[in-house]
């Protein structure tokens, strides 16, 4: 995905907050990130994201964060910007049934912020 989803550039500082925030991206639940050492309980379900900005291009990172299931067949990683084809609708991570606010887990701009942050992660 080469194009910015929101049409605007991402903000890496905001992206860093989303990645470590348990009610937003909560990426650390599954990924170890050395740069987020102040956030407790990093998971090991996914690979460490240290160096992700060297392994992947910005376009690839956008594809992974927006729709991991498209990048990795059968991935456990949630698709954070999927707007159709939900199999089990539920309000993201809350265990509650879907309501009118059901939609992508992150907004287009939040995806851009996360991608901007990921590109800064070097080994
Ligand atoms: C439920 C667990 C889970 C969550 C939550 C999760 N991921 Fe992942 N992620 C994975 C797994 C598992 C993989 C490995 C690919 C696969 O599915 O085989 C992965 C792969 C990746 C990769 C590629 C890894 C590499 O080789 O560098 C990136 C980048 C990534 N995730 C970013 C994120 C970001 C950013 C978030 C938060 C917005 C996030 N992930 C949230 C499970 C998760």
Tab-separated table of N, CA, C and O and ligand atoms in Angstrom:
chain	number	residue	atom	x	y	z
A	1	UNK	N	0.853	-1.180	0.000
A	1	UNK	CA	0.000	0.000	0.000
A	1	UNK	C	0.892	1.235	0.000
A	1	UNK	O	1.482	1.565	1.029
A	2	UNK	N	1.006	1.855	-1.144
A	2	UNK	CA	1.944	2.959	-1.270
A	2	UNK	C	1.352	4.289	-0.824
A	2	UNK	O	2.065	5.177	-0.378
A	3	UNK	N	0.034	4.423	-0.925
A	3	UNK	CA	-0.599	5.708	-0.635
A	3	UNK	C	-0.912	5.874	0.846
A	3	UNK	O	-1.338	4.927	1.495
A	4	UNK	N	-0.769	7.054	1.352
A	4	UNK	CA	-1.221	7.373	2.701
A	4	UNK	C	-2.729	7.170	2.766
A	4	UNK	O	-3.459	7.598	1.875
A	5	UNK	N	-3.203	6.494	3.815
A	5	UNK	CA	-4.646	6.236	3.933
A	5	UNK	C	-5.423	7.504	4.210
A	5	UNK	O	-6.577	7.652	3.841
A	6	UNK	N	-4.779	8.434	4.913
A	6	UNK	CA	-5.496	9.640	5.316
A	6	UNK	C	-5.185	10.804	4.388
A	6	UNK	O	-5.807	11.853	4.472
A	7	UNK	N	-4.201	10.637	3.522
A	7	UNK	CA	-3.780	11.730	2.657
A	7	UNK	C	-2.793	12.663	3.329
A	7	UNK	O	-2.267	13.574	2.712
A	8	UNK	N	-2.541	12.449	4.623
A	8	UNK	CA	-1.607	13.293	5.368
A	8	UNK	C	-0.446	12.444	5.863
A	8	UNK	O	-0.549	11.226	5.961
A	9	UNK	N	0.668	13.094	6.184
A	9	UNK	CA	1.830	12.376	6.690
A	9	UNK	C	1.567	11.929	8.126
A	9	UNK	O	0.802	12.557	8.858
A	10	UNK	N	2.194	10.838	8.500
A	10	UNK	CA	2.039	10.338	9.860
A	10	UNK	C	2.938	11.069	10.837
A	10	UNK	O	3.927	11.671	10.463
A	11	UNK	N	2.540	11.023	12.111
A	11	UNK	CA	3.294	11.661	13.181
A	11	UNK	C	3.859	10.544	14.068
A	11	UNK	O	3.119	9.860	14.773
A	12	UNK	N	5.177	10.365	14.020
A	12	UNK	CA	5.809	9.236	14.716
A	12	UNK	C	5.624	9.298	16.227
A	12	UNK	O	5.530	8.273	16.893
A	13	UNK	N	5.544	10.507	16.796
A	13	UNK	CA	5.372	10.629	18.244
A	13	UNK	C	4.003	10.128	18.668
A	13	UNK	O	3.858	9.383	19.637
A	14	UNK	N	2.977	10.506	17.896
A	14	UNK	CA	1.641	9.999	18.196
A	14	UNK	C	1.573	8.498	17.943
A	14	UNK	O	0.932	7.752	18.677
A	15	UNK	N	2.254	8.061	16.882
A	15	UNK	CA	2.261	6.628	16.551
A	15	UNK	C	2.858	5.809	17.688
A	15	UNK	O	2.359	4.740	18.025
A	16	UNK	N	3.892	6.342	18.320
A	16	UNK	CA	4.535	5.634	19.424
A	16	UNK	C	3.543	5.436	20.574
A	16	UNK	O	3.501	4.389	21.206
A	17	UNK	N	2.714	6.444	20.829
A	17	UNK	CA	1.707	6.332	21.893
A	17	UNK	C	0.650	5.275	21.541
A	17	UNK	O	0.239	4.491	22.395
A	18	UNK	N	0.227	5.264	20.286
A	18	UNK	CA	-0.803	4.296	19.874
A	18	UNK	C	-0.272	2.870	20.023
A	18	UNK	O	-0.959	1.987	20.526
A	19	UNK	N	0.977	2.672	19.630
A	19	UNK	CA	1.575	1.333	19.680
A	19	UNK	C	1.647	0.805	21.114
A	19	UNK	O	1.430	-0.376	21.372
A	20	UNK	N	1.902	1.701	22.087
A	20	UNK	CA	2.029	1.263	23.466
A	20	UNK	C	0.730	1.350	24.253
A	20	UNK	O	0.685	0.907	25.396
A	21	UNK	N	-0.329	1.906	23.645
A	21	UNK	CA	-1.573	2.163	24.363
A	21	UNK	C	-2.495	0.945	24.341
A	21	UNK	O	-2.905	0.485	23.280
A	22	UNK	N	-2.863	0.453	25.529
A	22	UNK	CA	-3.620	-0.799	25.605
A	22	UNK	C	-5.012	-0.700	25.004
A	22	UNK	O	-5.596	-1.706	24.624
A	23	UNK	N	-5.598	0.493	24.937
A	23	UNK	CA	-6.935	0.565	24.348
A	23	UNK	C	-6.892	0.974	22.881
A	23	UNK	O	-7.922	1.001	22.225
A	24	UNK	N	-5.726	1.294	22.361
A	24	UNK	CA	-5.639	1.626	20.929
A	24	UNK	C	-4.945	0.488	20.178
A	24	UNK	O	-5.518	-0.559	19.969
A	25	UNK	N	-3.700	0.689	19.803
A	25	UNK	CA	-3.016	-0.339	19.024
A	25	UNK	C	-2.681	-1.566	19.850
A	25	UNK	O	-2.846	-2.697	19.420
A	26	UNK	N	-2.177	-1.322	21.070
A	26	UNK	CA	-1.762	-2.406	21.954
A	26	UNK	C	-0.873	-3.409	21.229
A	26	UNK	O	-0.968	-4.611	21.457
A	27	UNK	N	-0.015	-2.906	20.375
A	27	UNK	CA	0.877	-3.782	19.615
A	27	UNK	C	1.819	-4.530	20.555
A	27	UNK	O	2.211	-5.656	20.272
A	28	UNK	N	2.158	-3.903	21.706
A	28	UNK	CA	3.102	-4.537	22.622
A	28	UNK	C	2.515	-5.798	23.254
A	28	UNK	O	3.255	-6.602	23.812
A	29	UNK	N	1.191	-5.986	23.170
A	29	UNK	CA	0.609	-7.224	23.700
A	29	UNK	C	1.184	-8.427	22.961
A	29	UNK	O	1.256	-9.519	23.511
A	30	UNK	N	1.576	-8.233	21.725
A	30	UNK	CA	2.090	-9.343	20.910
A	30	UNK	C	3.527	-9.135	20.461
A	30	UNK	O	4.157	-10.070	19.982
A	31	UNK	N	4.045	-7.920	20.559
A	31	UNK	CA	5.387	-7.631	20.032
A	31	UNK	C	6.279	-7.007	21.088
A	31	UNK	O	5.870	-6.082	21.786
A	32	UNK	N	7.501	-7.508	21.187
A	32	UNK	CA	8.515	-6.882	22.026
A	32	UNK	C	9.104	-5.699	21.240
A	32	UNK	O	9.420	-5.839	20.057
A	33	UNK	N	9.178	-4.531	21.892
A	33	UNK	CA	9.790	-3.363	21.244
A	33	UNK	C	10.710	-2.697	22.265
A	33	UNK	O	10.231	-2.160	23.263
A	34	UNK	N	11.994	-2.731	22.054
A	34	UNK	CA	12.947	-2.172	23.025
A	34	UNK	C	12.666	-0.702	23.306
A	34	UNK	O	12.824	-0.226	24.422
A	35	UNK	N	12.225	0.021	22.258
A	35	UNK	CA	11.966	1.447	22.390
A	35	UNK	C	10.791	1.738	23.326
A	35	UNK	O	10.600	2.865	23.750
A	36	UNK	N	9.987	0.722	23.666
A	36	UNK	CA	8.810	0.923	24.530
A	36	UNK	C	9.051	0.287	25.896
A	36	UNK	O	8.114	-0.237	26.514
A	37	UNK	N	10.263	0.344	26.366
A	37	UNK	CA	10.644	-0.360	27.601
A	37	UNK	C	9.824	0.080	28.809
A	37	UNK	O	9.676	-0.670	29.768
A	38	UNK	N	9.267	1.308	28.782
A	38	UNK	CA	8.495	1.779	29.930
A	38	UNK	C	7.103	1.141	29.996
A	38	UNK	O	6.419	1.245	30.996
A	39	UNK	N	6.684	0.505	28.919
A	39	UNK	CA	5.374	-0.154	28.897
A	39	UNK	C	5.548	-1.589	29.395
A	39	UNK	O	6.350	-2.333	28.843
A	40	UNK	N	4.815	-2.000	30.451
A	40	UNK	CA	4.990	-3.359	30.974
A	40	UNK	C	4.352	-4.428	30.102
A	40	UNK	O	3.501	-4.126	29.273
A	41	UNK	N	4.754	-5.658	30.281
A	41	UNK	CA	4.135	-6.838	29.667
A	41	UNK	C	4.170	-6.831	28.146
A	41	UNK	O	3.152	-6.719	27.497
A	42	UNK	N	5.328	-6.953	27.591
A	42	UNK	CA	5.416	-7.138	26.145
A	42	UNK	C	5.178	-8.611	25.823
A	42	UNK	O	5.706	-9.486	26.488
A	43	UNK	N	4.360	-8.862	24.807
A	43	UNK	CA	4.061	-10.240	24.434
A	43	UNK	C	5.082	-10.800	23.451
A	43	UNK	O	5.924	-10.086	22.912
A	44	UNK	N	4.971	-12.103	23.219
A	44	UNK	CA	5.906	-12.783	22.316
A	44	UNK	C	5.182	-13.558	21.238
A	44	UNK	O	5.722	-14.491	20.658
A	45	UNK	N	3.921	-13.178	20.981
A	45	UNK	CA	3.158	-13.893	19.954
A	45	UNK	C	3.706	-13.535	18.582
A	45	UNK	O	3.881	-14.394	17.734
A	46	UNK	N	4.003	-12.276	18.386
A	46	UNK	CA	4.578	-11.829	17.119
A	46	UNK	C	6.077	-11.610	17.295
A	46	UNK	O	6.586	-11.587	18.411
A	47	UNK	N	6.779	-11.411	16.186
A	47	UNK	CA	8.228	-11.165	16.267
A	47	UNK	C	8.520	-9.803	16.897
A	47	UNK	O	7.687	-8.905	16.833
A	48	UNK	N	9.694	-9.642	17.530
A	48	UNK	CA	10.073	-8.310	18.041
A	48	UNK	C	10.055	-7.310	16.896
A	48	UNK	O	10.413	-7.656	15.770
A	49	UNK	N	9.639	-6.081	17.186
A	49	UNK	CA	9.570	-5.084	16.110
A	49	UNK	C	10.827	-4.235	16.009
A	49	UNK	O	10.890	-3.322	15.191
A	50	UNK	N	11.816	-4.535	16.854
A	50	UNK	CA	13.083	-3.811	16.707
A	50	UNK	C	13.589	-4.016	15.279
A	50	UNK	O	13.633	-5.144	14.788
A	51	UNK	N	13.952	-2.934	14.603
A	51	UNK	CA	14.484	-3.056	13.256
A	51	UNK	C	13.418	-3.200	12.180
A	51	UNK	O	13.737	-3.388	11.020
A	52	UNK	N	12.124	-3.101	12.569
A	52	UNK	CA	11.059	-3.240	11.560
A	52	UNK	C	11.208	-2.183	10.465
A	52	UNK	O	10.894	-2.423	9.302
A	53	UNK	N	11.709	-0.990	10.836
A	53	UNK	CA	11.897	0.076	9.866
A	53	UNK	C	13.020	-0.201	8.875
A	53	UNK	O	13.159	0.487	7.877
A	54	UNK	N	13.843	-1.215	9.185
A	54	UNK	CA	14.899	-1.616	8.252
A	54	UNK	C	14.468	-2.805	7.405
A	54	UNK	O	14.897	-2.960	6.272
A	55	UNK	N	13.615	-3.649	7.993
A	55	UNK	CA	13.186	-4.857	7.260
A	55	UNK	C	12.124	-4.557	6.214
A	55	UNK	O	12.025	-5.259	5.221
A	56	UNK	N	11.296	-3.534	6.479
A	56	UNK	CA	10.138	-3.298	5.630
A	56	UNK	C	10.146	-1.860	5.117
A	56	UNK	O	10.556	-0.950	5.821
A	57	UNK	N	9.596	-1.683	3.911
A	57	UNK	CA	9.422	-0.332	3.382
A	57	UNK	C	8.191	0.288	4.047
A	57	UNK	O	7.391	-0.417	4.657
A	58	UNK	N	8.045	1.591	3.891
A	58	UNK	CA	6.869	2.256	4.451
A	58	UNK	C	5.584	1.651	3.871
A	58	UNK	O	4.615	1.420	4.583
A	59	UNK	N	5.585	1.372	2.572
A	59	UNK	CA	4.384	0.804	1.934
A	59	UNK	C	4.066	-0.565	2.507
A	59	UNK	O	2.904	-0.908	2.737
A	60	UNK	N	5.100	-1.365	2.772
A	60	UNK	CA	4.868	-2.697	3.345
A	60	UNK	C	4.340	-2.586	4.769
A	60	UNK	O	3.434	-3.319	5.170
A	61	UNK	N	4.923	-1.671	5.545
A	61	UNK	CA	4.462	-1.499	6.924
A	61	UNK	C	3.006	-1.073	6.963
A	61	UNK	O	2.219	-1.538	7.787
A	62	UNK	N	2.622	-0.203	6.040
A	62	UNK	CA	1.224	0.248	5.987
A	62	UNK	C	0.319	-0.955	5.704
A	62	UNK	O	-0.724	-1.118	6.320
A	63	UNK	N	0.739	-1.813	4.792
A	63	UNK	CA	-0.039	-3.010	4.467
A	63	UNK	C	-0.161	-3.934	5.663
A	63	UNK	O	-1.220	-4.485	5.931
A	64	UNK	N	0.936	-4.102	6.419
A	64	UNK	CA	0.924	-5.001	7.581
A	64	UNK	C	-0.026	-4.460	8.637
A	64	UNK	O	-0.857	-5.195	9.177
A	65	UNK	N	0.073	-3.176	8.945
A	65	UNK	CA	-0.737	-2.630	10.033
A	65	UNK	C	-2.209	-2.538	9.617
A	65	UNK	O	-3.104	-2.857	10.392
A	66	UNK	N	-2.456	-2.137	8.393
A	66	UNK	CA	-3.846	-1.972	7.955
A	66	UNK	C	-4.538	-3.318	7.808
A	66	UNK	O	-5.681	-3.480	8.202
A	67	UNK	N	-3.842	-4.281	7.256
A	67	UNK	CA	-4.482	-5.575	7.012
A	67	UNK	C	-3.463	-6.693	7.012
A	67	UNK	O	-3.056	-7.195	5.973
A	68	UNK	N	-3.072	-7.125	8.223
A	68	UNK	CA	-2.045	-8.160	8.364
A	68	UNK	C	-2.468	-9.458	7.693
A	68	UNK	O	-1.637	-10.210	7.195
A	69	UNK	N	-3.779	-9.715	7.655
A	69	UNK	CA	-4.255	-10.974	7.082
A	69	UNK	C	-3.979	-11.036	5.579
A	69	UNK	O	-3.936	-12.109	5.001
A	70	UNK	N	-3.811	-9.862	4.969
A	70	UNK	CA	-3.498	-9.828	3.552
A	70	UNK	C	-2.003	-10.075	3.345
A	70	UNK	O	-1.583	-10.697	2.391
A	71	UNK	N	-1.183	-9.589	4.294
A	71	UNK	CA	0.269	-9.729	4.160
A	71	UNK	C	0.749	-11.103	4.614
A	71	UNK	O	1.683	-11.658	4.065
A	72	UNK	N	0.140	-11.620	5.684
A	72	UNK	CA	0.551	-12.922	6.221
A	72	UNK	C	-0.667	-13.826	6.241
A	72	UNK	O	-1.595	-13.597	7.010
A	73	UNK	N	-0.658	-14.853	5.424
A	73	UNK	CA	-1.809	-15.751	5.331
A	73	UNK	C	-2.134	-16.362	6.695
A	73	UNK	O	-1.276	-16.898	7.369
A	74	UNK	N	-3.390	-16.238	7.117
A	74	UNK	CA	-3.814	-16.852	8.372
A	74	UNK	C	-3.190	-16.227	9.597
A	74	UNK	O	-3.089	-16.877	10.634
A	75	UNK	N	-2.779	-14.994	9.511
A	75	UNK	CA	-2.104	-14.358	10.647
A	75	UNK	C	-3.015	-14.189	11.854
A	75	UNK	O	-4.209	-13.977	11.730
A	76	UNK	N	-2.408	-14.261	13.044
A	76	UNK	CA	-3.133	-13.969	14.276
A	76	UNK	C	-3.224	-12.474	14.506
A	76	UNK	O	-3.945	-12.008	15.370
A	77	UNK	N	-2.424	-11.728	13.778
A	77	UNK	CA	-2.404	-10.280	14.004
A	77	UNK	C	-3.694	-9.655	13.487
A	77	UNK	O	-4.116	-9.927	12.378
A	78	UNK	N	-4.339	-8.811	14.320
A	78	UNK	CA	-5.586	-8.181	13.860
A	78	UNK	C	-5.341	-7.247	12.686
A	78	UNK	O	-4.263	-6.670	12.568
A	79	UNK	N	-6.329	-7.121	11.824
A	79	UNK	CA	-6.262	-6.120	10.761
A	79	UNK	C	-6.812	-4.830	11.342
A	79	UNK	O	-7.990	-4.750	11.664
A	80	UNK	N	-5.946	-3.829	11.496
A	80	UNK	CA	-6.351	-2.637	12.216
A	80	UNK	C	-7.160	-1.652	11.382
A	80	UNK	O	-7.717	-0.708	11.905
A	81	UNK	N	-7.183	-1.878	10.069
A	81	UNK	CA	-7.981	-0.965	9.247
A	81	UNK	C	-8.768	-1.763	8.228
A	81	UNK	O	-8.627	-1.593	7.035
A	82	UNK	N	-9.562	-2.671	8.728
A	82	UNK	CA	-10.374	-3.476	7.848
A	82	UNK	C	-11.795	-2.941	7.963
A	82	UNK	O	-12.294	-2.749	9.061
A	83	UNK	N	-12.443	-2.673	6.841
A	83	UNK	CA	-13.757	-2.045	6.923
A	83	UNK	C	-14.862	-2.955	6.428
A	83	UNK	O	-16.023	-2.602	6.486
A	84	UNK	N	-14.513	-4.153	5.934
A	84	UNK	CA	-15.566	-5.043	5.471
A	84	UNK	C	-15.142	-6.494	5.700
A	84	UNK	O	-13.987	-6.766	5.998
A	85	UNK	N	-16.109	-7.397	5.605
A	85	UNK	CA	-15.797	-8.813	5.690
A	85	UNK	C	-15.500	-9.309	7.090
A	85	UNK	O	-14.755	-10.254	7.268
A	86	UNK	N	-16.074	-8.701	8.103
A	86	UNK	CA	-15.870	-9.189	9.457
A	86	UNK	C	-16.581	-10.528	9.639
A	86	UNK	O	-17.723	-10.690	9.215
A	87	UNK	N	-15.921	-11.430	10.299
A	87	UNK	CA	-16.535	-12.737	10.511
A	87	UNK	C	-17.284	-12.747	11.840
A	87	UNK	O	-18.400	-13.222	11.942
A	88	UNK	N	-16.670	-12.199	12.875
A	88	UNK	CA	-17.317	-12.194	14.185
A	88	UNK	C	-17.347	-10.771	14.693
A	88	UNK	O	-16.495	-10.364	15.475
A	89	UNK	N	-18.317	-9.972	14.280
A	89	UNK	CA	-18.324	-8.583	14.719
A	89	UNK	C	-18.456	-8.504	16.231
A	89	UNK	O	-19.208	-9.244	16.839
A	90	UNK	N	-17.705	-7.634	16.820
A	90	UNK	CA	-17.761	-7.391	18.248
A	90	UNK	C	-17.021	-6.096	18.432
A	90	UNK	O	-16.239	-5.709	17.569
A	91	UNK	N	-17.286	-5.411	19.495
A	91	UNK	CA	-16.619	-4.140	19.682
A	91	UNK	C	-15.174	-4.433	20.054
A	91	UNK	O	-14.914	-5.129	21.027
A	92	UNK	N	-14.262	-3.924	19.275
A	92	UNK	CA	-12.849	-4.284	19.353
A	92	UNK	C	-12.333	-4.456	20.769
A	92	UNK	O	-12.294	-3.505	21.525
A	93	UNK	N	-11.949	-5.665	21.100
A	93	UNK	CA	-11.259	-6.001	22.348
A	93	UNK	C	-12.056	-5.753	23.624
A	93	UNK	O	-11.557	-5.947	24.705
A	94	UNK	N	-13.296	-5.299	23.551
A	94	UNK	CA	-14.009	-4.997	24.783
A	94	UNK	C	-14.862	-6.181	25.219
A	94	UNK	O	-15.370	-6.194	26.337
A	95	UNK	N	-15.055	-7.170	24.340
A	95	UNK	CA	-15.896	-8.303	24.666
A	95	UNK	C	-17.379	-7.966	24.562
A	95	UNK	O	-18.230	-8.787	24.847
A	96	UNK	N	-17.688	-6.746	24.141
A	96	UNK	CA	-19.092	-6.347	24.006
A	96	UNK	C	-19.542	-6.518	22.564
A	96	UNK	O	-18.739	-6.552	21.655
A	97	UNK	N	-20.848	-6.623	22.405
A	97	UNK	CA	-21.380	-6.744	21.059
A	97	UNK	C	-21.142	-5.448	20.290
A	97	UNK	O	-20.958	-4.383	20.881
A	98	UNK	N	-21.162	-5.561	18.967
A	98	UNK	CA	-20.925	-4.385	18.142
A	98	UNK	C	-22.038	-3.367	18.310
A	98	UNK	O	-23.190	-3.728	18.482
A	99	UNK	N	-21.695	-2.108	18.297
A	99	UNK	CA	-22.715	-1.061	18.275
A	99	UNK	C	-22.470	-0.199	17.048
A	99	UNK	O	-21.721	-0.583	16.160
A	100	UNK	N	-23.101	0.952	16.999
A	100	UNK	CA	-22.993	1.786	15.797
A	100	UNK	C	-21.572	2.276	15.543
A	100	UNK	O	-21.244	2.685	14.437
A	101	UNK	N	-20.739	2.260	16.567
A	101	UNK	CA	-19.397	2.783	16.377
A	101	UNK	C	-18.478	1.714	15.797
A	101	UNK	O	-17.298	1.948	15.618
A	102	UNK	N	-19.007	0.533	15.502
A	102	UNK	CA	-18.163	-0.533	15.003
A	102	UNK	C	-17.549	-0.146	13.663
A	102	UNK	O	-18.218	0.320	12.763
A	103	UNK	N	-16.269	-0.332	13.562
A	103	UNK	CA	-15.572	0.036	12.337
A	103	UNK	C	-14.123	-0.360	12.499
A	103	UNK	O	-13.806	-1.208	13.324
A	104	UNK	N	-13.229	0.252	11.773
A	104	UNK	CA	-11.818	-0.089	11.892
A	104	UNK	C	-11.343	0.146	13.330
A	104	UNK	O	-11.849	1.030	14.015
A	105	UNK	N	-10.367	-0.620	13.782
A	105	UNK	CA	-9.847	-0.463	15.141
A	105	UNK	C	-9.121	0.884	15.264
A	105	UNK	O	-9.246	1.577	16.257
A	106	UNK	N	-8.386	1.224	14.229
A	106	UNK	CA	-7.673	2.516	14.215
A	106	UNK	C	-8.177	3.345	13.035
A	106	UNK	O	-8.573	2.798	12.014
A	107	UNK	N	-8.143	4.660	13.181
A	107	UNK	CA	-8.528	5.519	12.065
A	107	UNK	C	-7.396	5.564	11.038
A	107	UNK	O	-6.264	5.174	11.322
A	108	UNK	N	-7.709	6.072	9.872
A	108	UNK	CA	-6.707	6.184	8.816
A	108	UNK	C	-5.494	6.981	9.303
A	108	UNK	O	-4.343	6.607	9.080
A	109	UNK	N	-5.760	8.077	10.014
A	109	UNK	CA	-4.638	8.900	10.475
A	109	UNK	C	-3.830	8.156	11.539
A	109	UNK	O	-2.606	8.271	11.592
A	110	UNK	N	-4.505	7.377	12.387
A	110	UNK	CA	-3.770	6.614	13.392
A	110	UNK	C	-2.886	5.556	12.738
A	110	UNK	O	-1.766	5.313	13.184
A	111	UNK	N	-3.355	4.951	11.658
A	111	UNK	CA	-2.517	3.996	10.924
A	111	UNK	C	-1.270	4.703	10.414
A	111	UNK	O	-0.149	4.206	10.545
A	112	UNK	N	-1.467	5.907	9.836
A	112	UNK	CA	-0.323	6.658	9.307
A	112	UNK	C	0.675	6.989	10.420
A	112	UNK	O	1.879	6.935	10.225
A	113	UNK	N	0.157	7.354	11.602
A	113	UNK	CA	1.043	7.680	12.719
A	113	UNK	C	1.843	6.447	13.146
A	113	UNK	O	3.046	6.529	13.398
A	114	UNK	N	1.169	5.304	13.203
A	114	UNK	CA	1.851	4.064	13.592
A	114	UNK	C	2.935	3.718	12.556
A	114	UNK	O	4.053	3.357	12.913
A	115	UNK	N	2.590	3.855	11.274
A	115	UNK	CA	3.557	3.537	10.222
A	115	UNK	C	4.769	4.474	10.323
A	115	UNK	O	5.924	4.031	10.220
A	116	UNK	N	4.515	5.751	10.588
A	116	UNK	CA	5.616	6.716	10.729
A	116	UNK	C	6.522	6.310	11.889
A	116	UNK	O	7.755	6.400	11.808
A	117	UNK	N	5.916	5.838	12.978
A	117	UNK	CA	6.710	5.392	14.131
A	117	UNK	C	7.517	4.147	13.783
A	117	UNK	O	8.716	4.065	14.086
A	118	UNK	N	6.879	3.182	13.108
A	118	UNK	CA	7.571	1.925	12.787
A	118	UNK	C	8.792	2.169	11.913
A	118	UNK	O	9.805	1.481	12.058
A	119	UNK	N	8.704	3.144	11.004
A	119	UNK	CA	9.851	3.395	10.127
A	119	UNK	C	11.050	3.920	10.917
A	119	UNK	O	12.166	3.912	10.421
A	120	UNK	N	10.814	4.383	12.161
A	120	UNK	CA	11.942	4.875	12.968
A	120	UNK	C	12.615	3.745	13.741
A	120	UNK	O	13.645	3.964	14.375
A	121	UNK	N	12.035	2.549	13.747
A	121	UNK	CA	12.591	1.448	14.549
A	121	UNK	C	13.738	0.786	13.798
A	121	UNK	O	13.549	0.114	12.797
A	122	UNK	N	14.955	0.995	14.312
A	122	UNK	CA	16.144	0.368	13.710
A	122	UNK	C	16.770	-0.538	14.760
A	122	UNK	O	16.558	-0.336	15.950
A	123	UNK	N	17.520	-1.511	14.309
A	123	UNK	CA	18.162	-2.421	15.274
A	123	UNK	C	19.163	-1.652	16.099
A	123	UNK	O	19.930	-0.882	15.592
B	1	LIG	C1	-2.728	-10.660	18.488
B	1	LIG	C2	-1.305	-10.412	18.356
B	1	LIG	C3	-0.801	-9.235	17.550
B	1	LIG	C4	-1.103	-7.893	17.729
B	1	LIG	C5	-2.072	-7.257	18.713
B	1	LIG	C6	-0.264	-7.186	16.783
B	1	LIG	N1	0.495	-8.058	16.045
B	1	LIG	FE1	1.883	-7.568	14.642
B	1	LIG	N2	2.229	-9.537	14.249
B	1	LIG	C7	1.664	-10.604	14.950
B	1	LIG	C8	2.183	-11.842	14.418
B	1	LIG	C9	1.810	-13.246	14.910
B	1	LIG	C10	3.087	-11.477	13.378
B	1	LIG	C11	3.925	-12.406	12.495
B	1	LIG	C12	3.317	-12.542	11.125
B	1	LIG	C13	2.455	-13.732	11.062
B	1	LIG	O1	1.279	-13.610	11.373
B	1	LIG	O2	2.943	-14.787	10.708
B	1	LIG	C14	3.097	-10.030	13.317
B	1	LIG	C15	3.894	-9.295	12.431
B	1	LIG	C16	4.048	-7.928	12.468
B	1	LIG	C17	5.009	-7.163	11.699
B	1	LIG	C18	6.056	-7.731	10.756
B	1	LIG	C19	7.127	-8.264	11.678
B	1	LIG	C20	8.529	-8.164	11.169
B	1	LIG	O3	9.035	-9.136	10.642
B	1	LIG	O4	9.132	-7.093	11.333
B	1	LIG	C21	4.844	-5.839	12.015
B	1	LIG	C22	5.633	-4.653	11.475
B	1	LIG	C23	3.771	-5.785	12.977
B	1	LIG	N3	3.314	-7.052	13.243
B	1	LIG	C24	3.303	-4.607	13.543
B	1	LIG	C25	2.264	-4.524	14.474
B	1	LIG	C26	1.699	-3.279	14.960
B	1	LIG	C27	2.199	-1.895	14.582
B	1	LIG	C28	0.695	-3.615	15.808
B	1	LIG	C29	-0.261	-2.664	16.541
B	1	LIG	C30	-0.968	-1.664	15.726
B	1	LIG	C31	0.626	-5.071	15.873
B	1	LIG	N4	1.592	-5.591	15.035
B	1	LIG	C32	-0.253	-5.800	16.657
B	1	LIG	C33	0.766	-10.501	15.996
B	1	LIG	C34	0.194	-9.322	16.491
